[in-house]
Short mmCIF file of C-alpha atoms and ligand atoms in Angstrom, two decimals:
data_model
loop_
_atom_site.label_atom_id
_atom_site.label_comp_id
_atom_site.label_asym_id
_atom_site.label_seq_id
_atom_site.Cartn_x
_atom_site.Cartn_y
_atom_site.Cartn_z
CA UNK A 1 37.02 32.72 156.52
CA UNK A 2 35.07 34.36 158.85
CA UNK A 3 36.20 35.36 162.08
CA UNK A 4 34.19 36.91 164.95
CA UNK A 5 34.29 36.54 168.92
CA UNK A 6 31.61 35.70 171.12
CA UNK A 7 31.48 35.40 174.87
CA UNK A 8 28.10 33.09 174.56
CA UNK A 9 28.61 30.76 177.06
CA UNK A 10 30.64 27.34 175.84
CA UNK A 11 27.20 25.30 175.75
CA UNK A 12 25.77 27.70 173.55
CA UNK A 13 27.89 28.25 171.11
CA UNK A 14 25.75 26.99 167.67
CA UNK A 15 28.82 25.18 165.88
CA UNK A 16 29.83 21.96 164.17
CA UNK A 17 33.14 21.40 166.37
CA UNK A 18 34.10 23.05 169.04
CA UNK A 19 37.72 22.92 170.27
CA UNK A 20 38.58 23.12 173.76
CA UNK A 21 42.15 23.54 174.42
CA UNK A 22 42.41 21.70 178.16
CA UNK A 23 45.44 22.25 180.05
CA UNK A 24 47.07 19.13 182.33
CA UNK A 25 46.24 20.56 185.43
CA UNK A 26 42.41 20.69 184.35
CA UNK A 27 42.10 17.39 183.13
CA UNK A 28 42.30 13.76 184.89
CA UNK A 29 39.61 13.86 187.30
CA UNK A 30 38.92 17.63 186.15
CA UNK A 31 36.95 19.24 182.38
CA UNK A 32 34.65 20.14 185.63
CA UNK A 33 32.84 23.59 182.84
CA UNK A 34 32.75 20.88 180.08
CA UNK A 35 30.50 18.80 182.09
CA UNK A 36 28.65 21.26 183.45
CA UNK A 37 27.89 22.32 179.58
CA UNK A 38 27.66 19.45 177.67
CA UNK A 39 26.29 16.63 180.51
CA UNK A 40 27.81 13.20 181.53
CA UNK A 41 29.43 12.23 178.22
CA UNK A 42 32.52 14.43 179.05
CA UNK A 43 32.37 11.89 181.95
CA UNK A 44 32.36 9.38 180.86
CA UNK A 45 35.65 10.75 178.23
CA UNK A 46 37.70 12.27 180.52
CA UNK A 47 39.66 9.55 182.09
CA UNK A 48 41.14 8.95 178.00
CA UNK A 49 42.57 12.37 178.03
CA UNK A 50 45.59 13.67 180.19
CA UNK A 51 46.14 17.11 178.41
CA UNK A 52 49.12 16.80 177.58
CA UNK A 53 50.93 18.83 174.55
CA UNK A 54 48.73 17.47 171.80
CA UNK A 55 46.68 14.98 172.55
CA UNK A 56 43.76 15.29 171.32
CA UNK A 57 39.93 13.83 172.71
CA UNK A 58 36.94 13.73 170.43
CA UNK A 59 33.94 14.11 172.24
CA UNK A 60 29.54 13.68 170.50
CA UNK A 61 27.59 15.27 174.27
CA UNK A 62 23.96 14.78 174.31
CA UNK A 63 23.77 18.29 175.80
CA UNK A 64 24.41 22.34 174.85
CA UNK A 65 24.58 23.33 170.51
CA UNK A 66 27.63 22.09 169.83
CA UNK A 67 27.67 19.35 167.14
CA UNK A 68 31.10 18.20 168.26
CA UNK A 69 33.73 18.53 171.41
CA UNK A 70 37.32 18.55 170.61
CA UNK A 71 39.84 18.96 174.11
CA UNK A 72 43.16 19.28 172.60
CA UNK A 73 45.65 19.09 175.28
CA UNK A 74 47.81 21.85 175.76
CA UNK A 75 50.31 20.14 178.38
CA UNK A 76 51.14 21.80 181.77
CA UNK A 77 49.69 25.69 182.12
CA UNK A 78 53.08 26.84 183.07
CA UNK A 79 54.80 25.61 179.59
CA UNK A 80 52.25 26.69 177.52
CA UNK A 81 53.08 29.98 175.20
CA UNK A 82 51.49 31.40 171.89
CA UNK A 83 53.24 29.09 170.12
CA UNK A 84 51.52 25.67 171.56
CA UNK A 85 48.52 28.21 171.38
CA UNK A 86 49.06 27.85 167.01
CA UNK A 87 50.29 24.15 167.39
CA UNK A 88 46.41 23.56 168.69
CA UNK A 89 44.18 26.08 167.83
CA UNK A 90 45.46 23.86 163.98
CA UNK A 91 44.93 20.40 165.71
CA UNK A 92 41.08 21.85 165.82
CA UNK A 93 41.72 22.67 161.74
CA UNK A 94 42.81 19.11 161.30
CA UNK A 95 39.97 18.03 163.23
CA UNK A 96 37.25 20.36 161.09
CA UNK A 97 38.53 19.23 157.45
CA UNK A 98 38.17 15.23 158.70
CA UNK A 99 35.09 15.82 160.03
CA UNK A 100 33.37 18.49 157.50
CA UNK A 101 32.68 21.08 160.00
CA UNK A 102 32.10 24.37 157.84
CA UNK A 103 31.58 26.61 161.84
CA UNK A 104 34.17 25.78 164.51
CA UNK A 105 34.07 27.72 167.33
CA UNK A 106 37.38 27.73 170.04
CA UNK A 107 37.29 28.69 173.95
CA UNK A 108 40.23 31.48 175.58
CA UNK A 109 41.54 29.37 177.50
CA UNK A 110 42.04 30.81 181.02
CA UNK A 111 45.64 31.03 180.64
CA UNK A 112 48.18 33.63 182.06
CA UNK A 113 48.86 35.11 178.92
CA UNK A 114 46.84 38.19 177.17
CA UNK A 115 43.75 37.74 175.93
CA UNK A 116 45.13 39.76 172.52
CA UNK A 117 48.18 37.85 172.34
CA UNK A 118 45.70 33.97 173.17
CA UNK A 119 43.09 35.55 170.82
CA UNK A 120 45.18 36.29 167.42
CA UNK A 121 47.49 32.76 168.52
CA UNK A 122 44.59 30.70 168.24
CA UNK A 123 42.97 32.66 165.07
CA UNK A 124 46.30 32.33 163.16
CA UNK A 125 46.83 28.24 164.26
CA UNK A 126 44.04 27.33 163.03
CA UNK A 127 43.70 29.41 160.06
CA UNK A 128 46.67 28.90 159.68
CA UNK A 129 46.74 25.45 160.49
CA UNK A 130 43.60 24.84 157.40
CA UNK A 131 45.19 26.57 154.79
CA UNK A 132 44.79 24.16 151.64
CA UNK A 133 46.85 25.01 148.41
CA UNK A 134 43.63 24.13 145.85
CA UNK A 135 44.45 26.48 142.14
CA UNK A 136 45.74 23.04 140.06
CA UNK A 137 43.21 20.67 141.76
CA UNK A 138 39.66 20.70 139.48
CA UNK A 139 38.06 17.99 141.15
CA UNK A 140 38.56 20.28 145.22
CA UNK A 141 36.23 23.18 145.50
CA UNK A 142 37.86 26.51 147.51
CA UNK A 143 34.54 26.39 149.38
CA UNK A 144 35.51 22.99 150.57
CA UNK A 145 37.29 23.45 154.39
CA UNK A 146 36.21 25.54 156.75
CA UNK A 147 33.83 28.96 156.49
CA UNK A 148 33.59 30.58 160.01
CA UNK A 149 36.08 30.55 162.83
CA UNK A 150 34.15 31.80 166.62
CA UNK A 151 36.83 32.73 169.22
CA UNK A 152 34.18 32.75 172.99
CA UNK A 153 35.99 34.15 175.65
CA UNK A 154 34.33 35.74 178.78
CA UNK A 155 35.75 38.11 179.97
CA UNK A 156 38.03 40.77 178.27
CA UNK A 157 36.85 40.82 175.64
CA UNK A 158 37.55 43.60 174.03
CA UNK A 159 41.91 42.20 174.74
CA UNK A 160 40.12 38.87 172.57
CA UNK A 161 38.28 41.13 169.45
CA UNK A 162 41.66 43.51 168.88
CA UNK A 163 44.03 39.67 168.51
CA UNK A 164 40.71 37.66 167.23
CA UNK A 165 41.15 40.73 163.99
CA UNK A 166 45.04 40.86 163.70
CA UNK A 167 45.18 37.38 163.35
CA UNK A 168 42.79 37.19 160.30
CA UNK A 169 44.68 40.23 159.07
CA UNK A 170 48.44 39.02 159.62
CA UNK A 171 47.20 34.97 158.53
CA UNK A 172 45.08 36.79 155.78
CA UNK A 173 48.70 38.50 154.44
CA UNK A 174 50.83 34.51 154.97
CA UNK A 175 48.42 32.66 153.34
CA UNK A 176 48.47 35.08 150.19
CA UNK A 177 52.50 34.80 150.28
CA UNK A 178 52.15 30.90 150.04
CA UNK A 179 49.75 31.38 147.34
CA UNK A 180 52.12 32.98 145.20
CA UNK A 181 55.27 30.16 146.72
CA UNK A 182 53.31 27.57 145.84
CA UNK A 183 51.79 28.96 141.88
CA UNK A 184 53.42 27.62 139.26
CA UNK A 185 56.86 29.34 137.66
CA UNK A 186 54.44 29.59 134.05
CA UNK A 187 51.97 31.64 136.16
CA UNK A 188 54.23 34.10 137.98
CA UNK A 189 56.85 34.83 135.23
CA UNK A 190 57.73 39.18 136.72
CA UNK A 191 54.96 40.82 134.45
CA UNK A 192 52.64 38.12 136.24
CA UNK A 193 54.00 38.70 139.48
CA UNK A 194 54.29 42.32 138.89
CA UNK A 195 50.35 42.46 138.23
CA UNK A 196 50.04 40.12 141.47
CA UNK A 197 51.22 43.27 143.42
CA UNK A 198 50.23 45.88 141.66
CA UNK A 199 47.07 44.50 142.38
CA UNK A 200 47.14 43.23 145.49
CA UNK A 201 47.94 47.08 146.30
CA UNK A 202 44.61 48.82 145.28
CA UNK A 203 42.72 45.87 147.15
CA UNK A 204 44.70 46.76 150.96
CA UNK A 205 45.65 49.96 150.04
CA UNK A 206 49.28 50.48 149.36
CA UNK A 207 51.36 52.56 146.85
CA UNK A 208 52.86 49.99 143.74
CA UNK A 209 55.25 50.89 140.98
CA UNK A 210 56.70 48.66 138.07
CA UNK A 211 60.02 49.12 136.65
CA UNK A 212 60.07 47.09 132.77
CA UNK A 213 63.58 46.47 131.69
CA UNK A 214 63.75 49.65 130.19
CA UNK A 215 63.98 50.93 133.14
CA UNK A 216 66.33 49.03 134.80
CA UNK A 217 68.63 48.97 132.60
CA UNK A 218 68.74 53.26 132.58
CA UNK A 219 69.06 52.42 136.75
CA UNK A 220 72.44 50.85 135.44
CA UNK A 221 70.91 47.07 137.51
CA UNK A 222 73.93 45.42 136.59
CA UNK A 223 73.40 42.49 139.35
CA UNK A 224 69.18 41.72 138.16
CA UNK A 225 70.40 42.36 134.45
CA UNK A 226 72.87 39.89 134.12
CA UNK A 227 70.84 37.59 136.20
CA UNK A 228 68.40 38.30 133.48
CA UNK A 229 70.32 37.03 130.47
CA UNK A 230 69.64 33.94 129.98
CA UNK A 231 66.09 34.52 130.33
CA UNK A 232 62.89 34.20 127.58
CA UNK A 233 61.22 37.19 130.20
CA UNK A 234 62.22 40.32 131.20
CA UNK A 235 62.92 41.50 134.04
CA UNK A 236 61.07 44.12 136.66
CA UNK A 237 61.76 46.02 139.73
CA UNK A 238 58.79 46.30 141.55
CA UNK A 239 59.01 49.53 144.41
CA UNK A 240 55.65 49.20 147.16
CA UNK A 241 55.15 52.35 149.29
CA UNK A 242 52.90 52.77 152.79
CA UNK A 243 53.02 55.88 153.90
CA UNK A 244 50.30 57.27 155.86
CA UNK A 245 49.93 60.69 157.42
CA UNK A 246 50.15 60.22 160.81
CA UNK A 247 52.92 57.86 159.78
CA UNK A 248 55.90 58.02 163.55
CA UNK A 249 58.91 57.55 161.88
CA UNK A 250 60.75 60.45 159.67
CA UNK A 251 63.01 58.46 157.16
CA UNK A 252 61.01 54.36 156.06
CA UNK A 253 61.63 51.15 157.37
CA UNK A 254 62.55 49.55 154.06
CA UNK A 255 61.77 46.11 153.01
CA UNK A 256 63.66 43.87 150.20
CA UNK A 257 62.03 40.44 149.11
CA UNK A 258 63.83 37.70 146.76
CA UNK A 259 62.41 37.57 143.60
CA UNK A 260 63.28 34.90 141.47
CA UNK A 261 60.33 33.21 140.48
CA UNK A 262 62.17 30.34 139.88
CA UNK A 263 65.77 29.11 139.90
CA UNK A 264 67.98 26.73 137.59
CA UNK A 265 71.32 27.66 138.74
CA UNK A 266 71.90 29.11 135.95
CA UNK A 267 75.09 27.60 133.78
CA UNK A 268 76.13 26.09 137.17
CA UNK A 269 73.06 24.52 136.66
CA UNK A 270 71.35 22.77 139.68
CA UNK A 271 70.89 19.55 140.34
CA UNK A 272 66.82 18.17 139.73
CA UNK A 273 65.51 16.08 142.44
CA UNK A 274 65.86 17.72 146.50
CA UNK A 275 67.47 21.12 144.77
CA UNK A 276 66.13 22.57 141.18
CA UNK A 277 62.72 20.58 141.42
CA UNK A 278 61.53 23.27 144.66
CA UNK A 279 62.80 26.54 142.69
CA UNK A 280 59.84 27.80 142.08
CA UNK A 281 59.79 28.72 146.01
CA UNK A 282 62.95 31.42 145.48
CA UNK A 283 60.04 34.13 146.27
CA UNK A 284 59.77 33.29 148.96
CA UNK A 285 62.04 36.76 150.30
CA UNK A 286 58.62 38.92 147.63
CA UNK A 287 56.27 37.26 148.97
CA UNK A 288 57.34 37.89 152.56
CA UNK A 289 56.99 41.58 151.69
CA UNK A 290 53.80 41.50 149.60
CA UNK A 291 52.21 39.84 152.27
CA UNK A 292 53.88 41.56 155.43
CA UNK A 293 52.58 44.87 153.41
CA UNK A 294 49.49 43.42 152.79
CA UNK A 295 48.62 43.16 156.72
CA UNK A 296 50.14 46.40 157.64
CA UNK A 297 48.24 48.24 154.84
CA UNK A 298 45.28 46.50 156.70
CA UNK A 299 46.07 47.09 160.33
CA UNK A 300 47.48 50.70 159.06
CA UNK A 301 50.00 50.24 161.30
CA UNK A 302 51.48 54.26 162.12
CA UNK A 303 54.88 54.12 159.89
CA UNK A 304 56.53 54.46 156.10
CA UNK A 305 57.18 51.86 154.54
CA UNK A 306 58.97 50.38 151.03
CA UNK A 307 59.35 47.38 149.65
CA UNK A 308 61.54 46.53 147.17
CA UNK A 309 61.44 43.45 144.60
CA UNK A 310 63.65 43.14 141.96
CA UNK A 311 62.29 39.73 139.82
CA UNK A 312 63.47 37.58 136.79
CA UNK A 313 64.45 34.05 136.47
CA UNK A 314 67.91 32.52 136.65
CA UNK A 315 68.15 30.45 133.01
CA UNK A 316 70.96 29.02 131.00
CA UNK A 317 70.30 30.36 127.87
CA UNK A 318 72.26 31.27 124.55
CA UNK A 319 72.98 34.42 126.64
CA UNK A 320 73.38 34.23 129.47
CA UNK A 321 75.90 34.90 132.02
CA UNK A 322 78.67 32.48 132.44
CA UNK A 323 81.11 31.92 135.20
CA UNK A 324 83.95 34.56 135.18
CA UNK A 325 82.16 37.14 133.90
CA UNK A 326 81.98 40.35 135.39
CA UNK A 327 79.61 42.50 136.23
CA UNK A 328 78.73 46.35 136.98
CA UNK A 329 76.24 46.65 139.81
CA UNK A 330 74.57 49.35 140.67
CA UNK A 331 76.72 51.02 142.76
CA UNK A 332 79.39 51.11 140.79
CA UNK A 333 80.97 47.90 142.41
CA UNK A 334 82.54 45.41 139.87
CA UNK A 335 81.92 41.44 140.79
CA UNK A 336 83.40 39.18 139.26
CA UNK A 337 81.32 36.16 138.80
CA UNK A 338 82.18 32.67 139.94
CA UNK A 339 78.89 30.92 140.59
CA UNK A 340 75.20 31.77 138.11
CA UNK A 341 73.77 30.20 140.79
CA UNK A 342 75.34 32.76 143.81
CA UNK A 343 72.15 35.01 142.17
CA UNK A 344 69.97 35.87 145.05
CA UNK A 345 72.81 38.08 146.12
CA UNK A 346 73.24 40.06 142.68
CA UNK A 347 69.99 41.03 141.90
CA UNK A 348 69.52 41.85 146.01
CA UNK A 349 73.17 43.64 145.75
CA UNK A 350 71.71 45.99 143.34
CA UNK A 351 68.14 46.74 145.29
CA UNK A 352 70.13 47.51 147.74
CA UNK A 353 71.97 50.19 146.45
CA UNK A 354 69.25 51.44 145.72
CA UNK A 355 66.61 51.34 148.52
CA UNK A 356 70.30 54.17 150.09
CA UNK A 357 67.92 56.76 148.09
CA UNK A 358 65.30 56.79 150.44
CA UNK A 359 67.85 57.43 152.67
CA UNK A 360 65.59 55.15 155.00
CA UNK A 361 66.30 54.83 159.18
CA UNK A 362 66.30 50.36 159.07
CA UNK A 363 66.40 47.93 155.78
CA UNK A 364 65.40 44.62 156.16
CA UNK A 365 65.68 42.68 153.29
CA UNK A 366 64.48 38.97 153.09
CA UNK A 367 65.85 35.92 151.10
CA UNK A 368 65.45 32.68 150.15
CA UNK A 369 69.94 32.77 149.60
CA UNK A 370 72.01 30.16 151.26
CA UNK A 371 71.22 26.09 151.24
CA UNK A 372 74.08 27.10 153.99
CA UNK A 373 71.77 28.81 156.39
CA UNK A 374 69.20 24.95 155.56
CA UNK A 375 72.20 23.12 156.69
CA UNK A 376 72.97 25.70 159.73
CA UNK A 377 69.35 25.62 161.33
CA UNK A 378 66.94 23.64 159.18
CA UNK A 379 64.08 24.25 158.96
CA UNK A 380 62.78 26.22 163.05
CA UNK A 381 64.76 28.67 162.72
CA UNK A 382 66.35 31.56 159.97
CA UNK A 383 69.49 33.07 160.59
CA UNK A 384 69.53 36.91 161.08
CA UNK A 385 72.17 38.70 160.83
CA UNK A 386 74.00 42.45 160.98
CA UNK A 387 76.92 44.72 160.38
CA UNK A 388 78.64 44.63 163.23
CA UNK A 389 79.23 47.58 165.06
CA UNK A 390 78.30 48.87 168.36
CA UNK A 391 74.46 48.87 167.16
CA UNK A 392 74.36 44.72 166.57
CA UNK A 393 72.47 43.79 169.25
CA UNK A 394 69.86 46.02 169.46
CA UNK A 395 69.15 45.15 166.25
CA UNK A 396 69.59 41.11 166.34
CA UNK A 397 67.88 41.55 169.57
CA UNK A 398 64.67 43.23 167.96
CA UNK A 399 64.49 40.45 165.14
CA UNK A 400 64.12 37.79 167.49
CA UNK A 401 61.91 39.21 169.97
CA UNK A 402 59.08 39.79 166.74
CA UNK A 403 60.68 35.76 165.88
CA UNK A 404 59.95 34.59 169.25
CA UNK A 405 56.11 36.58 170.31
CA UNK A 406 55.46 36.20 166.07
CA UNK A 407 55.90 32.18 165.49
CA UNK A 408 58.91 32.69 162.79
CA UNK A 409 61.73 32.60 165.04
CA UNK A 410 65.36 34.06 163.99
CA UNK A 411 68.52 33.38 165.57
CA UNK A 412 71.86 35.39 164.50
CA UNK A 413 74.96 34.46 163.10
CA UNK A 414 78.12 36.74 163.87
CA UNK A 415 79.39 38.93 160.62
CA UNK A 416 83.09 39.32 161.55
CA UNK A 417 85.51 41.47 159.48
CA UNK A 418 87.54 38.31 158.24
CA UNK A 419 84.71 36.62 156.53
CA UNK A 420 84.57 38.72 153.92
CA UNK A 421 88.85 37.90 152.94
CA UNK A 422 86.64 34.90 151.70
CA UNK A 423 84.81 37.30 148.41
CA UNK A 424 88.22 38.48 147.32
CA UNK A 425 89.17 39.05 143.44
CA UNK A 426 91.64 39.12 141.92
CA UNK A 427 90.37 41.19 139.02
CA UNK A 428 87.12 42.45 139.96
CA UNK A 429 86.30 44.43 143.90
CA UNK A 430 84.59 41.25 144.56
CA UNK A 431 83.20 37.87 143.75
CA UNK A 432 80.07 36.27 143.95
CA UNK A 433 80.89 33.05 146.06
CA UNK A 434 82.88 32.36 149.49
CA UNK A 435 83.13 28.91 149.51
CA UNK A 436 81.61 26.25 151.70
CA UNK A 437 82.52 26.68 154.58
CA UNK A 438 80.39 30.28 156.51
CA UNK A 439 78.35 30.35 153.36
CA UNK A 440 75.65 32.46 155.00
CA UNK A 441 77.60 34.68 156.75
CA UNK A 442 79.88 35.45 153.38
CA UNK A 443 76.37 35.46 151.16
CA UNK A 444 75.12 38.03 153.68
CA UNK A 445 79.61 39.31 154.31
CA UNK A 446 78.26 40.05 150.15
CA UNK A 447 74.84 41.77 150.50
CA UNK A 448 76.80 43.75 153.44
CA UNK A 449 78.94 45.47 150.37
CA UNK A 450 76.31 46.90 149.07
CA UNK A 451 74.85 49.07 152.10
CA UNK A 452 76.04 52.35 154.37
CA UNK A 453 72.63 52.16 156.56
CA UNK A 454 71.52 50.58 159.40
CA UNK A 455 70.89 47.09 158.18
CA UNK A 456 69.18 42.87 159.03
CA UNK A 457 69.56 40.70 156.04
CA UNK A 458 66.63 37.16 156.94
CA UNK A 459 67.89 33.82 154.53
CA UNK A 460 64.93 32.32 154.60
CA UNK A 461 66.33 28.91 152.34
CA UNK A 462 65.76 26.55 155.21
CA UNK A 463 62.45 27.40 156.17
CA UNK A 464 60.53 28.91 153.53
CA UNK A 465 58.84 26.07 151.48
CA UNK A 466 58.10 22.29 153.97
CA UNK A 467 58.13 18.64 152.27
CA UNK A 468 57.11 17.78 155.69
CA UNK A 469 53.03 19.01 156.90
CA UNK A 470 54.30 20.69 160.53
CA UNK A 471 51.09 21.64 162.80
CA UNK A 472 50.13 24.79 160.92
CA UNK A 473 52.20 25.11 157.92
CA UNK A 474 51.54 22.28 155.55
CA UNK A 475 53.64 20.73 152.86
CA UNK A 476 55.06 23.68 150.27
CA UNK A 477 55.10 27.48 150.55
CA UNK A 478 55.46 28.52 154.19
CA UNK A 479 54.94 31.60 154.02
CA UNK A 480 57.49 32.46 156.26
CA UNK A 481 59.22 35.60 157.41
CA UNK A 482 54.77 37.56 156.98
CA UNK A 483 54.84 37.24 161.05
CA UNK A 484 57.77 38.44 161.35
CA UNK A 485 58.65 41.42 159.71
CA UNK A 486 54.57 42.30 160.53
CA UNK A 487 55.36 41.56 164.71
CA UNK A 488 58.65 43.42 163.86
CA UNK A 489 56.88 46.76 162.29
CA UNK A 490 54.15 46.92 165.10
CA UNK A 491 57.27 46.80 167.82
CA UNK A 492 59.08 48.96 165.59
CA UNK A 493 55.96 51.61 165.41
CA UNK A 494 55.46 51.37 168.87
CA UNK A 495 58.71 52.28 169.59
CA UNK A 496 58.08 55.74 167.75
CA UNK A 497 55.59 56.47 170.14
N1 LIG B 1 68.53 29.87 146.02
C1 LIG B 1 68.98 28.50 146.24
C2 LIG B 1 69.74 28.98 147.40
C3 LIG B 1 68.22 27.83 148.24
C4 LIG B 1 68.91 26.99 148.39
C5 LIG B 1 66.75 28.35 148.73
C6 LIG B 1 68.25 25.51 148.65
C7 LIG B 1 66.45 26.98 148.97
C8 LIG B 1 66.61 26.00 149.52
C9 LIG B 1 70.35 30.21 145.74
O1 LIG B 1 70.56 30.59 144.64
C10 LIG B 1 71.31 29.17 145.50
O2 LIG B 1 71.80 28.95 144.62
N2 LIG B 1 72.60 29.61 146.35
C11 LIG B 1 73.84 29.01 146.32
C12 LIG B 1 75.16 29.45 146.43
C13 LIG B 1 76.42 29.38 146.49
C14 LIG B 1 76.82 28.96 144.18
C15 LIG B 1 77.45 29.91 146.37
C16 LIG B 1 74.26 27.92 147.50
O3 LIG B 1 73.58 28.29 148.84
O4 LIG B 1 73.82 26.78 147.55
MN1 LIG B 2 70.90 29.87 143.06
ZN1 LIG B 3 68.27 31.78 144.28
#
């Protein structure tokens, strides 16, 4: 989608659909600016519109150049946040699709929000709201749907431009993560996923190196290899790197993404209904890391970032790892496998122990790790966990702030020492399951065993894939994590000034 910013008056924007977000205060007898620009049609229609959040009013004006006018309610001006603007713009996207509008304008409302924040939110809401996954639909063309978005503003146009650019880059990255998640499992076997990462690296400007099974064996990644045992397809381990000359951090920030391209559960087989049937999304952590790299490379963020993605499917098979197996991990620790469906932590543990080689400033891992995360927080936020020490609050706060600003919301869960007891094994250093209670936390405690640097874990099992359409998250992969990571890294870069 082409995105631009214009300072042309609303009445002179030549678009198929003009979206005007309006607060309750401006509505009712108000909307004066619209009356002036678009004439009596607005006067006749406005009494039907109170400006409540999400309310819509379509007007076919006799004046002005826009074909259609869509007024979208924002609620009371005091309550308007970036998230409200995203949602309002997403409503605009829905109407644009329904009315087959190719060119769409959105007016930046005059509010107590910075111009860059407002325009970024509007672009995100619109682009993410008009996302459709059409790859496998033979009768749907990719060119259906809106093609051009114009953000209209009368002031602050420099800020508005910056926000619109950022919004476009971030949204493109989220959409490419969604594409990867929605893709059929047989199109994203590890080697194919690696090829997609390499292609993205070339296109967007970051380095990619792909390890094959032999190299993974040489490195001793016992966790990744164990999970791969039941598979017909070799695993890959993917190392992404973005290192601009003006990087402000001496030690890299490392992102680790779970890349289970399909999770059957292995011999501890999952039931199909509402469980295995959407486990193509078990590489959503990997997709978030890939999307985040695309965005920071396009934005040229002045920070050194490394990405690590262990990729395999998890299947039952003649050679599949079995409950009772003791696995020697990359770190040298031994793990008693008591459930082959707890595979994510096995592959992440190896990536996390490998991450130490970079002497990282901080490591963030993102993974569809536990059903327990979804039980705890549903689809509105993802649990975020970190080592329980004196710097924990600082790390969590930075993540929560990035979550609030970006709309990919995260919320903390505790990491007290005592939770580790649930991972005690009779035969090995630790076991790979900690029981039903506190499942999201004990999974994080498992990962923590492999970490000796500042680290944050985000469990996106509840938010990565949606079965219910949300304002700007259509059914399927959500791309959750891209906006969170990008916003975190933007703030991180600022903090290193
Ligand atoms: N990929 C799943 C977690 C998941 C569940 C993701 C629901 C998305 C939606 C993970 O590999 C898994 O199977 N976790 C198990 C762990 C258990 C066996 C300790 C779980 O949460 O049930
Ligand atoms: Mn599993
Ligand atoms: Zn899994």
